[in-house]
Tab-separated table of C-alpha atoms in Angstrom:
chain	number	residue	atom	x	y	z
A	1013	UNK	CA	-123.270	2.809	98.542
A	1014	UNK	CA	-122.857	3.529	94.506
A	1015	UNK	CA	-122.664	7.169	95.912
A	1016	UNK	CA	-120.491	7.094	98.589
A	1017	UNK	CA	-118.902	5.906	101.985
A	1018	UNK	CA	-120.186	4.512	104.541
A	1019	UNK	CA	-119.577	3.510	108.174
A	1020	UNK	CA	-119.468	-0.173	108.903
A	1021	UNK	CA	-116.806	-2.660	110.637
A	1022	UNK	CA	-116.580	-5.787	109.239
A	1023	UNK	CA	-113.803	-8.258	110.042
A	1024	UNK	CA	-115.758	-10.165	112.992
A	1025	UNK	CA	-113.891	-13.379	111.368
A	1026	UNK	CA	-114.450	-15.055	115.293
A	1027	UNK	CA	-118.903	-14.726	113.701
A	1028	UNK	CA	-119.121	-13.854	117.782
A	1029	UNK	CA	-120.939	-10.657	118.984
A	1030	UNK	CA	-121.531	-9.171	122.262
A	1031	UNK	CA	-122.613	-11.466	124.607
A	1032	UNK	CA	-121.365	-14.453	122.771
A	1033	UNK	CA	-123.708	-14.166	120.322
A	1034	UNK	CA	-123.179	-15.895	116.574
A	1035	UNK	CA	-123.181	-12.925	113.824
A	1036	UNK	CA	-125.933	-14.012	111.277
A	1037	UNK	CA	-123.344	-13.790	108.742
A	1038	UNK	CA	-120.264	-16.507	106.925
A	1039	UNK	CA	-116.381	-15.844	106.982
A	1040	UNK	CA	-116.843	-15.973	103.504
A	1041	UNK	CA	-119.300	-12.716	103.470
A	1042	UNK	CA	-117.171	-10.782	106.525
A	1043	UNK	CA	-114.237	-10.720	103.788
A	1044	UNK	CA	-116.656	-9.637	100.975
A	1045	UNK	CA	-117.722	-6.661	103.213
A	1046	UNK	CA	-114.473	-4.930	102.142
A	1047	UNK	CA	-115.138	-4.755	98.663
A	1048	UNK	CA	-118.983	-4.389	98.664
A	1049	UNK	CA	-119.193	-1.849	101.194
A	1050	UNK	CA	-117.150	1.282	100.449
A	1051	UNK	CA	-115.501	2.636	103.395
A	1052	UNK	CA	-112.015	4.233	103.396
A	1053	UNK	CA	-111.436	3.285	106.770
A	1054	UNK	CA	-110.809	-0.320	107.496
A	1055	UNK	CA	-109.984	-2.567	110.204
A	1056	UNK	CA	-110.248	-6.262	111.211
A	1057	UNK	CA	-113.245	-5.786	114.207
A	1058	UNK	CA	-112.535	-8.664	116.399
A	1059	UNK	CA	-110.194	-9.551	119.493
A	1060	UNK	CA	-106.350	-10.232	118.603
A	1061	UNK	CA	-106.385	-13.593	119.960
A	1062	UNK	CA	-109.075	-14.553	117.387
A	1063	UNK	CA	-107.478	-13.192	114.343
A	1064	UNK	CA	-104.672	-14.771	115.224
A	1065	UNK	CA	-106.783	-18.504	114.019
A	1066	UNK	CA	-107.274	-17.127	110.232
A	1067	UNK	CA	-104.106	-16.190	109.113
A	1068	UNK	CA	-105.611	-16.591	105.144
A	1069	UNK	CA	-108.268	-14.518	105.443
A	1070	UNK	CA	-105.947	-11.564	107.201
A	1071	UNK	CA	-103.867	-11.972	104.302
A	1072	UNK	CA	-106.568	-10.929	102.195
A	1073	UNK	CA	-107.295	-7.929	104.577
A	1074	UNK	CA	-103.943	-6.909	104.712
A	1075	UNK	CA	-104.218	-6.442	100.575
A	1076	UNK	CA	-107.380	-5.058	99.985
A	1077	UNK	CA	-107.318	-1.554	99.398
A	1078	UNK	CA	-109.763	1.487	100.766
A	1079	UNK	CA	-109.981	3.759	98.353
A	1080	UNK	CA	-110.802	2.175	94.342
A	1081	UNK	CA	-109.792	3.408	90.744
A	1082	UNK	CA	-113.458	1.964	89.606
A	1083	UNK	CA	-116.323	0.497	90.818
A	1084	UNK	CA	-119.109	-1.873	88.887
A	1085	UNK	CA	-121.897	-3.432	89.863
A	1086	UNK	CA	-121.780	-6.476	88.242
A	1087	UNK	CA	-124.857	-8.489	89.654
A	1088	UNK	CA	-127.344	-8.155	91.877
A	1089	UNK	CA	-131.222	-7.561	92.616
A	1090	UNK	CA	-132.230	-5.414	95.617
A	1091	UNK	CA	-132.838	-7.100	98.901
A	1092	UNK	CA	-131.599	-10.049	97.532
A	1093	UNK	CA	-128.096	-9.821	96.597
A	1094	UNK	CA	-125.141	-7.854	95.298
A	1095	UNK	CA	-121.552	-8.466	93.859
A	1096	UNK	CA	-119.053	-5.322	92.898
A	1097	UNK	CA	-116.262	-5.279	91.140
A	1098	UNK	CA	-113.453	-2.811	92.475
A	1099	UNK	CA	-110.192	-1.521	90.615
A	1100	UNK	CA	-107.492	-0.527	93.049
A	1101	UNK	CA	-106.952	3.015	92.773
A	1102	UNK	CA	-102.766	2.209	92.817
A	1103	UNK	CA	-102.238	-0.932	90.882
A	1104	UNK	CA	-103.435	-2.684	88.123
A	1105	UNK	CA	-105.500	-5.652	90.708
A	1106	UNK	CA	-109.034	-5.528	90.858
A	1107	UNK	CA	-111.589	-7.238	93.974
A	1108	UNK	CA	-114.689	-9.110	93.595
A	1109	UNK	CA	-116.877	-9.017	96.337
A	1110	UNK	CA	-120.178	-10.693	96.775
A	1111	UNK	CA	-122.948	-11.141	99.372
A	1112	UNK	CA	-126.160	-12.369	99.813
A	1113	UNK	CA	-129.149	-12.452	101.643
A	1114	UNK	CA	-131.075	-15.809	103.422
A	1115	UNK	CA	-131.529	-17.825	99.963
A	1116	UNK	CA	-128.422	-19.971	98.363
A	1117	UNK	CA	-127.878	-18.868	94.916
A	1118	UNK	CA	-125.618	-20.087	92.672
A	1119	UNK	CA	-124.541	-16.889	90.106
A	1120	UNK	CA	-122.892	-16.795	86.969
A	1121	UNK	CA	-120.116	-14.218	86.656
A	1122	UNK	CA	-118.197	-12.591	84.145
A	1123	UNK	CA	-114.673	-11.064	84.237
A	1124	UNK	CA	-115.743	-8.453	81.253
A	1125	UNK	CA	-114.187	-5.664	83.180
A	1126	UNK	CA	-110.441	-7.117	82.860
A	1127	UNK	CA	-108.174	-5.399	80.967
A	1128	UNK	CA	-108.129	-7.693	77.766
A	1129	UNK	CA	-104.280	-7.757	77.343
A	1130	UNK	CA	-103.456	-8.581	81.107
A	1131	UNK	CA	-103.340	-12.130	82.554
A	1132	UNK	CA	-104.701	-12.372	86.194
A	1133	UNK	CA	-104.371	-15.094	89.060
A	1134	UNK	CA	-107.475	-14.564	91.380
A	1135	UNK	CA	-107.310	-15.794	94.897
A	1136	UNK	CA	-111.069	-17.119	95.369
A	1137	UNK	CA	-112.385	-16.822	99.316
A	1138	UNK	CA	-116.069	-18.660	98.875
A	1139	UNK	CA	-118.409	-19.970	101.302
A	1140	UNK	CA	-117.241	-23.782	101.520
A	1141	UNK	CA	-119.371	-26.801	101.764
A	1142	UNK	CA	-122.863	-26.709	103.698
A	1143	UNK	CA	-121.870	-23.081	104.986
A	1144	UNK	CA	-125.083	-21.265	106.193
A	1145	UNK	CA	-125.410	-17.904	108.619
A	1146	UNK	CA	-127.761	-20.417	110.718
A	1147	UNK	CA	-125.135	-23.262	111.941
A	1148	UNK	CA	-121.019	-23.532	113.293
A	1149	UNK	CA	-121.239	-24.065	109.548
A	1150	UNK	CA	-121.133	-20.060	108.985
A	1151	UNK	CA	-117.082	-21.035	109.651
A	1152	UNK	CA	-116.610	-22.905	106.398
A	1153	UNK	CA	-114.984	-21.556	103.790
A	1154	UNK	CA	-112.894	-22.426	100.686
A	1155	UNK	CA	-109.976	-20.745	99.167
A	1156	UNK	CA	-108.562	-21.238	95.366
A	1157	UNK	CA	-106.409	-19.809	92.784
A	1158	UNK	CA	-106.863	-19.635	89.241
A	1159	UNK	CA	-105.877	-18.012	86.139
A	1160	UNK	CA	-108.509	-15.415	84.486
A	1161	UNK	CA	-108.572	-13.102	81.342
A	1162	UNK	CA	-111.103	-10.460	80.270
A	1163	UNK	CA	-114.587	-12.120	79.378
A	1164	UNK	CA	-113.865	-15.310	81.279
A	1165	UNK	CA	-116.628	-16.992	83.604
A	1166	UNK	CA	-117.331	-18.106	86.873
A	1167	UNK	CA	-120.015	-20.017	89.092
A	1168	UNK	CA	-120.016	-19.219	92.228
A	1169	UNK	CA	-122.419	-20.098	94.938
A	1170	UNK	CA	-123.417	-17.683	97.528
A	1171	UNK	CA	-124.678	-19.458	100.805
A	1172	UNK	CA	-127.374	-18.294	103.085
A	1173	UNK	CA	-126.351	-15.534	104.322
A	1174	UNK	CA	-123.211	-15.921	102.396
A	1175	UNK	CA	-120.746	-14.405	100.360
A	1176	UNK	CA	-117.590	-14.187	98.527
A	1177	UNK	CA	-114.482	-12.402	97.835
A	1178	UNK	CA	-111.865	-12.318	94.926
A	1179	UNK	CA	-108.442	-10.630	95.107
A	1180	UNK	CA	-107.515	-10.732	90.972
A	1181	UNK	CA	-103.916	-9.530	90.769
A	1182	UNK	CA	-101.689	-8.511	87.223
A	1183	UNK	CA	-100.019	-11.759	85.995
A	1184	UNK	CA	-98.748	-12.834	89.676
């Protein structure tokens, strides 16, 4: 995806497929699929009366743009994991978004590409305590604000199956 778009719903924030089925995936990671994967088409993929129980996470749907300014790749290792950084294309905000394959990881992450004379407040969506694609766990998730300038840094750990996703908006 460094070249272009691609096809791909995420959004499943119910983790339920045909049939019933879990997704092998965390709400954490459905949220970073709008940022890592560069489509600009989006939607929220599951039934109305299940969006209706995650009211944060459609807020950060409802911000997160579909077409970007800038893109960076600012960690990753292929087949393992991968977490871009995205400039909106019509403000000065910029998304994080992370995910990751079967392994926990915890990763080390630095705000470099910040514009050094702006103060941001980034809205952190993470995979929560004991989250994992392989349990009801795959539903917890933590969300956090904080305060970040250019160069500042971040651990963040990406469950199995995991992910993340960080909506960094211009002094708000």
């Amino acid at each position: 995806l460094l070249s272009g778009p691609m096809d791909y719903t995420p959004g499943v924030l119910s983790l339920t497929g045909r049939g019933g089925r879990p997704i092998p995936s965390t709400l954490a990671r459905q949220l970073a699929f709008y940022v890592t994967l560069y489509s600009p088409i989006q939607m929220a993929a599951d039934f109305i009366e299940e969006l209706d129980k995650y009211p944060r996470e459609l807020d950060f749907i409802s911000k997160v743009p579909a077409d970007w300014d800038q893109s960076h790749l600012i960690a990753g290792e292929v087949g393992d994991y991968a977490i871009f950084a995205r400039k909106d294309r019509n403000s000065a905000d910029w998304y994080v978004g992370g995910v990751n394959d079967a392994t926990a990881r915890t990763l080390d992450l630095r705000f470099d590409f910040l514009d050094p004379a702006k103060t941001y407040t980034a809205t952190i969506y993470r995979d929560g305590p004991g989250a994992t694609y392989e349990t009801e766990a795959r539903h917890n998730i933590a969300i956090e604000t904080r305060k970040l300038k250019k160069g500042d840094a971040m651990s963040l750990w990406l469950a199995p199956g995991g992910g993340a996703a960080i909506r960094i908006a211009e002094g708000k």
